[in-house]
XYZ file of C-alpha atoms in Angstrom:
581
model
C -17.999 -2.326 -3.030
C -19.555 -5.745 -2.292
C -21.024 -6.111 1.195
C -20.654 -9.135 3.519
C -24.442 -9.397 3.840
C -24.687 -9.539 0.075
C -22.051 -12.289 -0.108
C -23.947 -14.414 2.416
C -27.210 -13.976 0.529
C -25.620 -14.905 -2.766
C -23.984 -17.973 -1.237
C -27.408 -19.196 -0.027
C -29.028 -18.606 -3.387
C -26.159 -19.461 -5.697
C -27.996 -21.296 -8.463
C -30.760 -18.717 -8.665
C -28.338 -15.791 -8.657
C -26.070 -17.385 -11.256
C -29.032 -17.862 -13.584
C -30.119 -14.258 -13.051
C -26.604 -13.040 -13.824
C -26.538 -15.013 -17.080
C -29.957 -13.691 -18.091
C -28.896 -10.106 -17.289
C -25.758 -10.403 -19.411
C -27.677 -12.058 -22.244
C -30.426 -9.430 -22.252
C -27.985 -6.536 -22.148
C -25.694 -8.014 -24.812
C -22.743 -7.305 -22.538
C -20.816 -10.470 -23.323
C -21.195 -12.110 -26.768
C -19.420 -15.288 -25.548
C -21.886 -15.996 -22.737
C -23.105 -19.132 -24.502
C -19.639 -20.694 -24.282
C -19.449 -20.017 -20.569
C -22.897 -21.571 -20.136
C -21.766 -24.715 -21.983
C -18.707 -25.070 -19.749
C -20.794 -24.495 -16.613
C -23.326 -27.118 -17.704
C -21.012 -29.744 -19.232
C -17.777 -29.310 -17.303
C -18.438 -27.418 -14.030
C -15.354 -29.076 -12.518
C -13.230 -26.977 -14.902
C -14.540 -23.704 -13.466
C -14.155 -25.019 -9.927
C -10.548 -26.059 -10.600
C -9.374 -22.493 -11.294
C -8.244 -20.157 -14.038
C -5.438 -22.455 -15.281
C -7.928 -25.271 -15.822
C -10.168 -22.850 -17.753
C -7.224 -21.874 -19.952
C -6.389 -25.529 -20.673
C -10.034 -26.308 -21.443
C -10.237 -23.401 -23.897
C -7.046 -24.614 -25.604
C -8.630 -28.024 -26.155
C -12.294 -27.208 -26.696
C -12.370 -23.575 -27.781
C -13.956 -21.207 -28.448
C -11.756 -20.012 -31.270
C -12.181 -16.262 -31.497
C -12.590 -15.906 -35.239
C -13.262 -12.202 -34.876
C -11.754 -10.190 -37.736
C -9.779 -7.128 -36.781
C -10.847 -3.884 -38.441
C -8.137 -2.659 -40.793
C -7.913 0.890 -42.091
C -9.806 1.156 -45.363
C -10.275 4.376 -47.340
C -13.172 2.977 -49.368
C -15.017 2.103 -46.169
C -14.168 5.547 -44.770
C -15.656 7.221 -47.856
C -18.875 5.194 -47.567
C -19.311 6.101 -43.915
C -18.553 9.758 -44.647
C -21.288 9.826 -47.282
C -23.726 8.466 -44.706
C -22.627 11.286 -42.394
C -23.217 13.795 -45.185
C -26.796 12.622 -45.538
C -27.404 13.208 -41.830
C -25.675 16.571 -42.119
C -27.974 17.707 -44.935
C -30.966 16.682 -42.821
C -29.469 18.731 -39.943
C -29.263 15.566 -37.830
C -26.000 16.840 -36.448
C -25.600 14.306 -33.663
C -25.880 11.354 -36.036
C -23.667 13.075 -38.605
C -20.970 13.632 -35.982
C -20.947 9.940 -35.075
C -20.493 8.982 -38.713
C -17.724 11.520 -39.261
C -15.878 10.155 -36.225
C -16.255 6.635 -37.556
C -15.007 7.571 -41.019
C -11.991 9.315 -39.422
C -11.164 6.042 -37.649
C -11.391 3.985 -40.856
C -9.302 6.327 -43.018
C -5.647 5.423 -43.516
C -3.040 7.661 -41.904
C -1.951 10.465 -44.230
C -4.804 9.953 -46.697
C -7.046 12.723 -47.950
C -9.989 10.697 -46.659
C -8.757 11.326 -43.118
C -8.329 15.040 -43.803
C -11.747 15.344 -45.445
C -13.323 13.652 -42.430
C -11.855 16.356 -40.177
C -12.977 19.062 -42.617
C -16.537 17.735 -42.711
C -16.569 17.708 -38.934
C -15.434 21.352 -38.993
C -18.372 22.257 -41.271
C -20.792 20.662 -38.816
C -19.377 22.641 -35.896
C -19.432 25.846 -37.951
C -23.137 25.390 -38.649
C -23.851 24.905 -34.940
C -21.854 27.973 -33.902
C -19.012 26.044 -32.240
C -16.242 28.150 -33.757
C -13.405 26.960 -31.492
C -14.229 23.335 -32.326
C -14.412 24.302 -35.984
C -10.894 25.735 -35.842
C -9.344 22.670 -34.215
C -10.883 20.414 -36.866
C -9.635 22.710 -39.624
C -6.168 22.478 -38.064
C -6.432 18.669 -38.047
C -7.517 18.650 -41.686
C -4.547 20.797 -42.726
C -2.106 18.683 -40.705
C -3.334 15.538 -42.458
C -2.787 16.484 -46.108
C -6.051 18.180 -46.929
C -6.187 18.340 -50.756
C -5.222 21.651 -52.381
C -8.243 21.574 -54.688
C -10.540 21.941 -51.678
C -8.351 24.260 -49.627
C -9.987 27.636 -50.571
C -13.293 26.630 -49.002
C -11.577 25.404 -45.838
C -9.526 28.600 -45.494
C -12.635 30.730 -45.994
C -14.344 28.842 -43.163
C -11.303 29.359 -40.945
C -11.204 33.105 -41.633
C -14.930 33.403 -40.940
C -14.517 31.558 -37.633
C -11.733 33.821 -36.424
C -13.692 36.907 -37.458
C -16.781 35.761 -35.550
C -14.752 34.922 -32.446
C -13.132 38.381 -32.605
C -16.614 39.929 -32.764
C -17.640 38.127 -29.587
C -19.847 35.519 -31.247
C -18.044 32.653 -29.498
C -19.923 30.360 -27.135
C -16.846 30.312 -24.950
C -17.262 31.456 -21.373
C -15.110 31.708 -18.282
C -14.692 28.676 -16.043
C -16.202 29.198 -12.607
C -14.883 27.772 -9.341
C -18.042 25.913 -8.344
C -16.518 22.512 -9.060
C -13.097 23.252 -7.602
C -12.099 22.219 -4.086
C -12.255 25.453 -2.105
C -12.291 23.854 1.350
C -9.174 22.769 3.248
C -7.452 19.770 1.671
C -5.807 16.799 3.305
C -2.134 17.868 3.460
C -0.886 14.395 2.443
C -3.722 13.650 0.013
C -4.537 16.910 -1.818
C -7.256 15.308 -3.927
C -9.548 14.907 -0.907
C -10.836 17.277 1.772
C -9.326 17.297 5.223
C -11.622 15.594 7.723
C -12.404 12.397 5.761
C -11.130 8.905 6.570
C -11.683 5.240 5.797
C -13.471 3.038 8.323
C -14.619 -0.567 8.302
C -18.387 -0.403 8.814
C -20.632 -3.398 9.585
C -22.355 -4.600 6.451
C -20.259 -2.373 4.214
C -16.577 -3.101 4.772
C -14.267 -0.296 3.614
C -16.206 2.971 3.716
C -15.629 6.712 3.351
C -16.559 8.543 6.567
C -16.657 12.223 7.552
C -14.650 13.262 10.596
C -16.264 16.719 10.605
C -19.307 18.449 9.146
C -19.492 19.281 5.428
C -21.920 21.712 3.816
C -24.184 21.308 0.806
C -22.232 22.220 -2.315
C -18.791 21.429 -0.875
C -16.499 19.664 -3.351
C -14.822 17.089 -1.129
C -12.944 15.035 -3.738
C -11.203 15.729 -7.041
C -9.409 12.498 -7.877
C -7.533 11.517 -11.000
C -8.416 8.043 -12.244
C -5.841 5.246 -12.254
C -7.347 3.268 -15.102
C -10.528 3.174 -17.167
C -12.364 1.150 -19.769
C -14.717 2.475 -22.438
C -17.630 0.304 -23.507
C -17.167 -0.902 -27.063
C -20.405 0.714 -28.211
C -18.900 4.129 -27.429
C -15.529 3.665 -29.107
C -16.257 6.398 -31.695
C -17.600 8.816 -29.076
C -15.197 8.709 -26.143
C -11.495 8.978 -25.460
C -9.977 5.532 -24.991
C -7.598 6.940 -22.371
C -9.388 9.477 -20.154
C -12.940 8.347 -21.197
C -14.157 11.918 -21.818
C -17.014 12.104 -24.295
C -15.105 14.773 -26.225
C -16.395 13.463 -29.533
C -16.242 16.906 -31.119
C -12.524 16.702 -31.876
C -11.440 13.080 -31.348
C -8.432 11.764 -33.246
C -7.931 8.102 -34.220
C -5.238 5.610 -33.358
C -2.938 5.766 -36.403
C -2.761 1.966 -36.562
C -6.199 0.500 -35.760
C -9.871 1.324 -36.262
C -11.120 0.559 -32.772
C -10.165 3.503 -30.532
C -10.092 7.309 -30.524
C -8.525 9.960 -28.284
C -9.090 13.530 -27.071
C -5.765 14.722 -28.451
C -2.142 13.758 -29.056
C -1.424 13.768 -25.313
C -4.058 11.143 -24.523
C -2.938 9.092 -27.533
C 0.682 9.194 -26.352
C -0.182 8.207 -22.771
C -2.403 5.367 -23.945
C 0.212 3.959 -26.311
C 2.871 4.132 -23.621
C 0.881 2.231 -21.024
C -1.765 -0.039 -22.575
C -2.698 0.371 -26.172
C 0.629 -0.863 -27.524
C -0.355 -4.270 -26.113
C -3.927 -4.035 -27.462
C -3.534 -2.470 -30.881
C -4.426 -5.044 -33.515
C -6.551 -7.268 -31.246
C -9.091 -4.793 -29.828
C -12.081 -6.337 -31.602
C -11.242 -9.782 -30.212
C -10.879 -8.316 -26.727
C -14.197 -6.463 -27.028
C -15.820 -9.726 -28.064
C -14.821 -11.222 -24.712
C -16.041 -8.396 -22.496
C -15.492 -4.779 -21.510
C -16.423 -2.460 -18.662
C -14.918 -3.325 -15.277
C -13.750 -6.705 -16.627
C -11.290 -5.087 -18.980
C -9.724 -2.872 -16.309
C -7.986 -6.009 -15.000
C -5.895 -6.665 -18.145
C -5.159 -2.958 -18.452
C -3.819 -2.860 -14.895
C -1.484 -5.746 -15.746
C 0.050 -3.875 -18.671
C 0.011 -0.596 -16.756
C 2.130 -2.276 -14.093
C 4.405 -3.848 -16.678
C 5.006 -0.425 -18.210
C 5.964 0.965 -14.800
C 8.497 -1.857 -14.456
C 9.933 -0.829 -17.869
C 8.641 -4.040 -19.486
C 10.873 -6.085 -17.185
C 8.612 -9.045 -16.488
C 11.071 -10.652 -14.076
C 11.339 -7.496 -11.977
C 7.560 -7.248 -11.785
C 7.326 -10.932 -10.840
C 9.921 -10.490 -8.086
C 8.004 -7.524 -6.656
C 4.616 -9.267 -6.735
C 6.013 -12.422 -5.128
C 6.971 -10.436 -2.006
C 3.636 -8.674 -1.552
C 0.946 -9.759 0.881
C -2.677 -8.974 0.068
C -4.107 -6.612 2.691
C -7.305 -4.684 3.358
C -5.522 -1.454 2.571
C -6.256 1.975 3.999
C -5.218 4.476 1.304
C -5.296 7.287 3.875
C -1.945 5.999 5.151
C -0.344 6.968 1.822
C 1.521 10.151 1.016
C -0.093 11.400 -2.190
C 1.445 14.860 -2.314
C 3.138 13.901 -5.581
C 1.682 12.139 -8.610
C 3.092 8.604 -8.415
C 1.696 5.962 -10.802
C 3.880 3.249 -9.249
C 2.374 3.971 -5.814
C -1.123 3.706 -7.308
C -0.306 0.412 -9.012
C 1.270 -1.090 -5.901
C -1.741 -0.062 -3.796
C -4.058 -1.737 -6.283
C -1.920 -4.889 -6.417
C -1.797 -5.206 -2.619
C -5.501 -4.569 -2.046
C -7.283 -7.573 -0.632
C -10.920 -7.695 -1.680
C -13.703 -9.575 0.017
C -14.797 -12.876 -1.569
C -17.210 -12.396 -4.431
C -20.192 -14.530 -5.338
C -19.045 -17.917 -6.630
C -20.932 -17.665 -9.925
C -19.354 -14.288 -10.681
C -15.944 -15.625 -9.697
C -16.417 -18.462 -12.203
C -17.268 -15.933 -14.902
C -14.139 -13.919 -14.106
C -11.985 -17.056 -14.235
C -13.340 -17.924 -17.654
C -12.988 -14.369 -18.956
C -9.411 -14.164 -17.668
C -8.577 -17.399 -19.463
C -10.110 -16.051 -22.680
C -8.142 -12.812 -22.395
C -4.999 -14.878 -21.878
C -5.566 -16.936 -25.037
C -5.871 -13.748 -27.095
C -3.030 -11.777 -25.536
C -0.479 -14.603 -25.495
C -0.657 -14.919 -29.306
C -0.156 -11.180 -29.821
C 3.529 -10.489 -30.680
C 4.070 -7.544 -28.252
C 2.849 -9.741 -25.388
C 4.223 -13.084 -26.572
C 7.736 -11.657 -26.811
C 7.752 -10.567 -23.157
C 5.980 -13.553 -21.599
C 8.349 -16.068 -23.202
C 8.643 -18.756 -20.518
C 6.207 -21.026 -18.729
C 6.784 -19.208 -15.437
C 6.104 -15.822 -17.023
C 2.995 -17.081 -18.792
C 1.670 -18.499 -15.521
C 2.355 -15.151 -13.847
C 0.430 -13.347 -16.582
C -2.566 -15.653 -16.231
C -2.691 -15.246 -12.459
C -2.367 -11.459 -12.694
C -5.204 -11.284 -15.203
C -7.449 -13.237 -12.857
C -6.427 -11.439 -9.645
C -6.631 -7.958 -11.166
C -10.014 -8.645 -12.746
C -11.388 -9.735 -9.366
C -9.988 -6.639 -7.676
C -11.274 -4.357 -10.434
C -14.721 -5.953 -10.246
C -15.019 -4.942 -6.581
C -13.410 -1.508 -6.844
C -15.210 -0.339 -10.003
C -18.749 -1.391 -9.186
C -20.324 1.840 -10.360
C -20.220 3.518 -13.760
C -18.857 7.022 -13.451
C -20.606 8.092 -16.630
C -22.825 6.521 -19.267
C -20.065 4.929 -21.311
C -17.154 3.975 -19.083
C -15.895 2.411 -15.891
C -13.072 4.050 -13.958
C -10.773 2.904 -11.179
C -9.948 5.328 -8.362
C -8.141 4.775 -5.082
C -10.344 6.956 -2.835
C -13.634 7.159 -4.760
C -13.730 3.340 -4.688
C -14.409 3.622 -0.942
C -17.816 5.237 -1.587
C -20.636 2.795 -1.028
C -24.038 2.910 -2.693
C -27.164 4.439 -1.206
C -30.535 5.065 -2.834
C -30.626 8.283 -0.784
C -26.991 9.417 -1.237
C -25.547 12.493 0.423
C -22.978 13.114 -2.334
C -22.949 13.255 -6.137
C -20.169 11.781 -8.313
C -19.311 13.758 -11.457
C -16.683 12.672 -13.956
C -14.862 14.350 -16.845
C -11.347 14.417 -18.309
C -10.197 11.482 -16.208
C -11.124 13.111 -12.882
C -13.960 12.229 -10.522
C -15.418 14.879 -8.227
C -17.666 14.417 -5.226
C -20.106 17.225 -4.410
C -22.066 17.223 -1.144
C -25.844 17.090 -1.726
C -27.200 17.077 1.835
C -25.279 18.334 4.876
C -22.906 15.596 6.033
C -22.431 15.325 9.777
C -19.401 14.151 11.694
C -19.123 10.307 11.772
C -21.619 10.003 8.905
C -20.796 7.748 5.955
C -20.315 9.508 2.603
C -22.394 7.718 -0.026
C -23.195 8.045 -3.710
C -25.658 6.343 -6.012
C -24.448 3.595 -8.317
C -27.588 4.241 -10.381
C -30.888 3.706 -8.521
C -32.324 6.646 -6.600
C -35.276 6.620 -4.215
C -36.465 9.959 -5.607
C -36.497 8.734 -9.221
C -37.381 5.018 -9.111
C -40.153 2.894 -7.665
C -39.249 0.258 -5.082
C -39.656 -2.472 -7.688
C -37.424 -0.797 -10.262
C -34.756 -0.101 -7.648
C -34.854 -3.672 -6.368
C -34.527 -5.151 -9.869
C -31.720 -2.773 -10.812
C -29.774 -3.434 -7.622
C -30.249 -7.165 -8.054
C -28.775 -7.152 -11.554
C -25.867 -5.053 -10.243
C -25.330 -7.621 -7.448
C -25.787 -4.936 -4.762
C -27.641 -5.186 -1.462
C -28.541 -1.636 -0.453
C -28.466 -0.947 3.289
C -29.841 2.601 3.209
C -32.829 3.544 5.375
C -35.166 3.476 2.371
C -34.234 -0.160 1.604
C -33.400 -1.661 5.006
C -36.554 -3.481 6.141
C -35.825 -2.857 9.833
C -35.626 0.922 9.300
C -37.871 1.525 6.297
C -41.206 1.974 8.099
C -39.907 4.649 10.491
C -37.997 6.310 7.665
C -41.076 6.506 5.427
C -43.175 7.945 8.278
C -40.642 10.730 8.711
C -40.392 11.211 4.952
C -44.134 11.862 4.597
C -44.403 14.410 7.434
C -44.856 18.050 6.354
C -41.688 20.117 6.470
C -41.941 22.245 9.635
C -40.523 25.512 8.316
C -41.994 28.950 7.588
C -44.246 28.775 4.538
C -42.706 31.904 3.077
C -39.335 30.114 2.819
C -40.885 27.456 0.572
C -42.710 30.155 -1.379
C -39.497 32.131 -1.946
C -37.672 29.012 -3.126
C -40.526 28.077 -5.450
C -40.560 31.593 -6.908
C -36.845 31.454 -7.724
C -37.012 27.942 -9.179
C -40.070 28.580 -11.358
C -38.965 31.975 -12.679
C -37.974 31.552 -16.326
C -35.720 34.591 -16.163
C -33.628 33.151 -13.326
C -30.454 31.457 -14.550
C -29.289 28.012 -13.419
C -26.550 29.377 -11.172
C -29.025 31.475 -9.189
C -31.413 28.539 -8.856
C -28.543 26.366 -7.683
C -27.552 28.924 -5.045
C -31.118 29.165 -3.758
C -31.413 25.375 -3.524
C -28.018 25.076 -1.871
C -28.926 27.549 0.869
C -32.335 25.931 1.414
C -30.930 22.386 1.686
C -28.080 23.483 3.938
C -30.506 25.294 6.263
C -33.076 22.514 6.555
C -31.067 19.425 5.600
C -30.829 18.261 9.205
C -34.519 17.268 9.133
C -33.974 14.885 6.224
C -35.656 12.580 5.297
C -38.571 14.669 4.136
C -40.439 14.644 0.828
C -40.274 18.363 -0.013
C -36.624 18.529 0.954
C -35.887 15.407 -1.078
C -37.428 17.058 -4.144
C -35.176 20.069 -3.590
C -32.148 17.754 -3.384
C -33.228 16.019 -6.586
C -33.476 19.334 -8.422
C -30.136 20.430 -6.935
C -28.574 17.234 -8.297
C -30.049 17.778 -11.765
C -28.868 21.393 -12.036
C -25.416 20.461 -10.707
C -25.081 17.753 -13.345
C -26.182 20.099 -16.130
C -23.775 22.838 -15.022
C -20.935 20.337 -14.749
C -21.594 19.177 -18.277
C -21.573 22.805 -19.392
C -18.238 23.321 -17.617
C -16.847 20.341 -19.517
C -17.879 21.909 -22.817
C -16.191 25.159 -21.805
C -13.016 23.188 -21.297
C -13.473 21.412 -24.634
C -13.493 24.808 -26.315
C -10.437 25.965 -24.390
C -8.532 22.846 -25.406
C -9.714 23.339 -28.977
C -8.397 26.893 -29.074
C -5.023 25.800 -27.726
C -4.870 23.073 -30.345
C -5.876 25.423 -33.131
C -3.158 27.914 -32.176
C -0.310 25.383 -32.286
């Protein structure tokens, strides 16, 4: 979340910060239309100052016209891309081949043999890498999509070989462990979070997640389902457009457009019901405007509209009665899954003012989104009066601002996700918790012992243990974050660093035993993790300290690797269920 101290700093240095933001976006190619925003800011700054409606009117008169062609299914294009994948496959560049096969699957027309052959080629790749469950699910997809009879014998032989190898115990499948499940007492009204955690307003931070009791290293204190997410356009052939999982081994395409893929039929169905029915056919134009946290705003609008059964007037009547508040989600009863409750909480949430330059960007982006959506028949039909169109424009702007504050950090390399409780976690370069995300859920695992009344923090990217001061400062600046942790706060840094450099006052044989376990090649990751967990829990109270910090860093790395392995176990389980249906 944005901090009051950060807002004050940005207000004092507005022109400099605005220029830095533009340069960051330009360098990272995050917004292709940045040049149009720059022209408006330079030639007509009064338009941006006047509000989102003025931006919309300016775009109507002056442009830009988004002459971005939509990608239409094309079997010839699919065949060309598949051949490129085959070349990578022959070179055993399996990762690159998989990307091409996913892309060709997206381009192929529904019901064509090109679609089926794409699935079959993906099954051959998985067979060669020993992923027999993933092979079977792709064979099933090929057969369901009219795989040609002339090629069927080879496909059936591969299927029989897979089942035989699985029966002989050659599967890579393994049993899920409970390490990443919440085994501690849960909040009775909010089962996704541990009992003994609350929200407090902290100076310099605003809304914050705070422990009301002690938590141990390794405790899973949150397992929260996301409300909404956005996948970066560069990952559209690698990640599920609904739950954002990078389950690219068995993705299926939208049957109507080329721009999105899904884990399975369930994710496809949920996406079509809530958002994608309003996006399908204009995704490339929308991606040309922006993505990431910006696009969560429009998705929340259509998510809400879906919950109101597409009754725009009913949604307008509800929103007109709501006052924006600094909400405390811990007052909610979350014992049941309730999407309407989640939407209403999001709608009511009052966010702190954001830097003026960023607010101008959001206004302009919201106006651009409006100009694209309002011409799209599924949207145009519903927002068919001036009052409804004004409501849509204001919602786009308001929801984008809220999403910008609540989805500051990327939960994985390719997506942004919106959560009610995880959004309360502030950034620290020396965090005491680790955020892990898969299958639309975010989990928080305690890294260092968390004491009663201590803030629970995560890293939005920069870490003291992995980055120099200069790199951290530049990264935080481009993310518009002022870090208040002891390693960054100038009033505390000197004392913190002195403590950090002191030798760890513990028996030498304890360090020796830990080093022996960690450096033993025959010791598996789980055993190393257990040794680190016990060490950090025993001596974590003396943190900060360099040796202990290195142990925490290694603990974080092994946790992340094991979590990724757990995700692949689940991929295989899902694949086997799909292959058996």
